[in-house]
Amino acid sequence: MAYNLAPLQNLIEHFERMQGIGHKTAQRMAFYILGLTEDEAKDFASAITDAHTKIKQCKVCCDLADDELCPICKDEKRDRSVICVVEDPRDVYAIERTHEYKGVYHVLHGAISPMDNIGPDNIRIKELIARLGDGVCQEVIMATNPTVEGEATAMYISRLLKPMGITVSRLAYGVPVGADLEYADEVTLSRALEGRSLI
């Protein structure tokens, strides 16, 4: 007879759906949940529900926010003449850890990938173009991941922005090709920001 408890198996399968979580890690997470007291389990479930219902996209940069604007867009000290374009909200957190970048962001929520049926209309490119109409932005830093999809997205946006007279730069390759920004350390990201080049 197989050792199989349906509720436990269901919990493990839900954890396995998370990116980067394998079966063993999903099992550890499920057993951690089972070890919680009833109040702790309710708090955990409440935190998930709370995050899911209260977190939305910033109406300016499309980053995560619990209000109309994210904390960075609300910050009057940020340099609005520079916009750093990233693929994912996790990339904002990665760059912010460097404490080097003082501009604002734009989160695309993906990259152009014809193989996955993701075109320019499926990510937040239109919102970026709309932001640039006020003439405040002087430079756009393309900080998409150094992958085929990230490069294609950077080139596509670069071509859209050329006629607008906005300087478009790309992160220097202190970030390894094929790596995601969220896994890069602060020093690597700092050097990549400092050594960015024009596209």
Coordinates of C-alpha atoms in Angstrom, one line a residue:
M1 CA 0.0 0.0 0.0
A2 CA 1.4 3.4 -1.1
Y3 CA 1.9 6.1 1.6
N4 CA -0.3 8.7 0.0
L5 CA -2.4 11.3 1.9
A6 CA -4.4 13.2 -0.6
P7 CA -4.4 16.6 1.2
L8 CA -0.6 16.4 1.7
Q9 CA 0.0 15.4 -1.9
N10 CA -2.2 18.3 -3.1
L11 CA -0.1 20.7 -1.0
I12 CA 3.1 19.3 -2.3
E13 CA 1.8 19.6 -5.9
H14 CA 0.9 23.2 -5.3
F15 CA 4.4 24.0 -4.1
E16 CA 5.9 22.1 -7.1
R17 CA 4.2 24.5 -9.4
M18 CA 6.4 27.4 -8.1
Q19 CA 9.3 28.3 -10.4
G20 CA 12.5 26.7 -9.2
I21 CA 10.9 24.4 -6.6
G22 CA 11.6 20.7 -7.1
H23 CA 9.8 17.7 -5.5
K24 CA 12.1 17.5 -2.4
T25 CA 11.8 21.2 -1.6
A26 CA 8.1 21.1 -2.1
Q27 CA 7.9 18.2 0.4
R28 CA 9.9 20.2 2.9
M29 CA 7.7 23.2 2.5
A30 CA 4.5 21.0 2.8
F31 CA 5.8 19.4 6.0
Y32 CA 6.8 22.8 7.4
I33 CA 3.1 24.0 6.8
L34 CA 1.9 20.8 8.6
G35 CA 4.1 21.6 11.6
L36 CA 2.5 25.1 12.1
T37 CA 0.0 25.6 14.8
E38 CA -3.6 26.3 13.7
D39 CA -3.1 30.1 14.3
E40 CA 0.2 30.1 12.4
A41 CA -1.4 28.2 9.5
K42 CA -4.3 30.8 9.4
D43 CA -1.8 33.7 9.5
F44 CA 0.1 32.0 6.6
A45 CA -3.0 31.5 4.6
S46 CA -4.1 35.1 5.4
A47 CA -0.7 36.5 4.2
I48 CA -1.1 34.7 0.9
T49 CA -4.7 35.9 0.4
D50 CA -3.8 39.4 1.5
A51 CA -0.9 39.7 -0.9
H52 CA -3.0 38.3 -3.7
T53 CA -5.9 40.7 -3.2
K54 CA -4.0 43.9 -2.1
I55 CA -1.0 43.9 -4.4
K56 CA -1.6 45.4 -7.8
Q57 CA 0.5 47.2 -10.5
C58 CA 1.7 50.7 -10.1
K59 CA -0.3 52.9 -12.5
V60 CA 3.0 54.6 -13.6
C61 CA 5.8 52.0 -13.8
C62 CA 3.8 48.7 -13.6
D63 CA 5.8 47.5 -10.6
L64 CA 4.1 45.9 -7.7
A65 CA 2.2 48.3 -5.4
D66 CA -0.3 48.2 -2.6
D67 CA -1.5 51.7 -3.6
E68 CA -2.0 53.5 -6.9
L69 CA 1.7 54.3 -7.0
C70 CA 4.6 52.1 -5.9
P71 CA 7.1 53.5 -3.2
I72 CA 9.7 54.4 -5.9
C73 CA 7.2 56.4 -8.0
K74 CA 6.0 58.2 -4.8
D75 CA 9.6 59.1 -3.9
E76 CA 10.1 62.8 -5.0
K77 CA 13.9 62.4 -4.7
R78 CA 14.2 59.8 -7.5
D79 CA 15.6 61.0 -10.8
R80 CA 12.8 60.9 -13.3
S81 CA 15.0 61.7 -16.3
V82 CA 16.3 58.1 -16.2
I83 CA 14.0 55.0 -16.5
C84 CA 15.4 51.5 -16.0
V85 CA 13.4 48.9 -17.9
V86 CA 13.3 45.5 -16.4
E87 CA 11.4 42.3 -17.2
D88 CA 10.1 41.4 -13.8
P89 CA 9.3 43.1 -10.4
R90 CA 12.1 40.9 -8.8
D91 CA 14.6 42.7 -11.0
V92 CA 13.6 46.0 -9.4
Y93 CA 14.5 44.5 -6.0
A94 CA 17.8 43.2 -7.3
I95 CA 18.9 46.6 -8.6
E96 CA 17.6 48.4 -5.5
R97 CA 19.9 46.2 -3.4
T98 CA 22.9 47.9 -5.0
H99 CA 22.0 51.4 -3.6
E100 CA 23.6 52.8 -6.8
Y101 CA 20.6 53.5 -9.0
K102 CA 18.7 56.7 -8.3
G103 CA 16.3 56.8 -11.2
V104 CA 12.9 55.2 -11.7
Y105 CA 11.8 51.9 -13.3
H106 CA 9.4 50.4 -15.8
V107 CA 8.5 46.8 -15.4
L108 CA 7.5 44.9 -18.6
H109 CA 6.2 41.8 -17.0
G110 CA 7.9 39.6 -19.5
A111 CA 10.0 39.6 -22.6
I112 CA 9.2 39.2 -26.3
S113 CA 9.3 35.4 -27.0
P114 CA 7.7 34.2 -30.3
M115 CA 8.2 30.6 -29.2
D116 CA 5.9 31.2 -26.2
N117 CA 3.5 33.4 -28.2
I118 CA 4.5 36.5 -26.3
G119 CA 4.7 39.5 -28.6
P120 CA 5.1 43.2 -27.9
D121 CA 1.4 43.6 -27.1
N122 CA 1.6 41.0 -24.4
I123 CA 4.1 43.0 -22.2
R124 CA 4.0 46.6 -20.9
I125 CA 5.7 48.4 -23.8
K126 CA 2.7 50.6 -24.7
E127 CA 2.7 51.9 -21.1
L128 CA 6.4 52.7 -21.4
I129 CA 5.9 54.7 -24.6
A130 CA 3.0 56.6 -23.0
R131 CA 5.3 57.6 -20.1
L132 CA 7.9 59.0 -22.4
G133 CA 5.5 61.5 -24.0
D134 CA 6.0 64.2 -21.3
G135 CA 9.6 64.9 -22.3
V136 CA 11.0 64.4 -18.8
C137 CA 12.9 61.2 -19.5
Q138 CA 16.3 61.7 -21.2
E139 CA 17.7 58.1 -20.9
V140 CA 16.2 54.6 -20.9
I141 CA 18.4 51.9 -19.5
M142 CA 17.5 48.5 -20.9
A143 CA 18.1 46.1 -18.0
T144 CA 16.3 43.1 -19.5
N145 CA 17.9 39.7 -18.8
P146 CA 20.9 38.8 -21.0
T147 CA 19.0 36.0 -22.8
V148 CA 17.8 35.7 -26.4
E149 CA 14.4 37.0 -25.3
G150 CA 15.8 39.8 -23.2
E151 CA 18.1 40.9 -26.1
A152 CA 15.2 40.8 -28.6
T153 CA 13.1 42.9 -26.3
A154 CA 15.9 45.5 -25.7
M155 CA 16.5 45.8 -29.4
Y156 CA 12.8 46.2 -30.2
I157 CA 12.3 48.9 -27.6
S158 CA 15.5 50.6 -28.6
R159 CA 14.2 50.9 -32.2
L160 CA 10.9 52.3 -31.0
L161 CA 12.7 55.0 -28.9
K162 CA 15.3 56.1 -31.5
P163 CA 12.9 58.6 -33.3
M164 CA 12.0 60.1 -29.9
G165 CA 15.6 61.4 -29.3
I166 CA 15.9 59.5 -26.0
T167 CA 19.3 58.0 -25.2
V168 CA 19.0 54.2 -24.9
S169 CA 21.7 52.3 -23.0
R170 CA 22.1 48.6 -22.1
L171 CA 23.5 47.2 -18.9
A172 CA 27.2 46.2 -19.2
Y173 CA 27.8 42.5 -19.2
G174 CA 29.0 42.2 -15.7
V175 CA 25.8 40.1 -15.5
P176 CA 26.5 36.7 -17.0
V177 CA 24.7 35.7 -20.2
G178 CA 21.8 33.4 -19.5
A179 CA 21.5 34.6 -15.9
D180 CA 18.5 36.3 -14.3
L181 CA 19.1 39.6 -12.6
E182 CA 17.4 38.5 -9.3
Y183 CA 20.3 36.0 -8.7
A184 CA 23.1 38.5 -9.4
D185 CA 25.0 39.9 -6.4
E186 CA 25.1 43.6 -5.6
V187 CA 28.7 44.1 -6.8
T188 CA 28.0 42.5 -10.2
L189 CA 24.9 44.7 -10.6
S190 CA 26.7 47.8 -9.5
R191 CA 29.4 47.2 -12.2
A192 CA 26.8 46.5 -14.8
L193 CA 25.0 49.7 -14.1
E194 CA 28.2 51.8 -14.1
G195 CA 29.5 50.2 -17.3
R196 CA 26.3 50.4 -19.3
S197 CA 26.7 51.3 -23.0
L198 CA 24.6 52.9 -25.7
I199 CA 22.6 50.6 -28.0

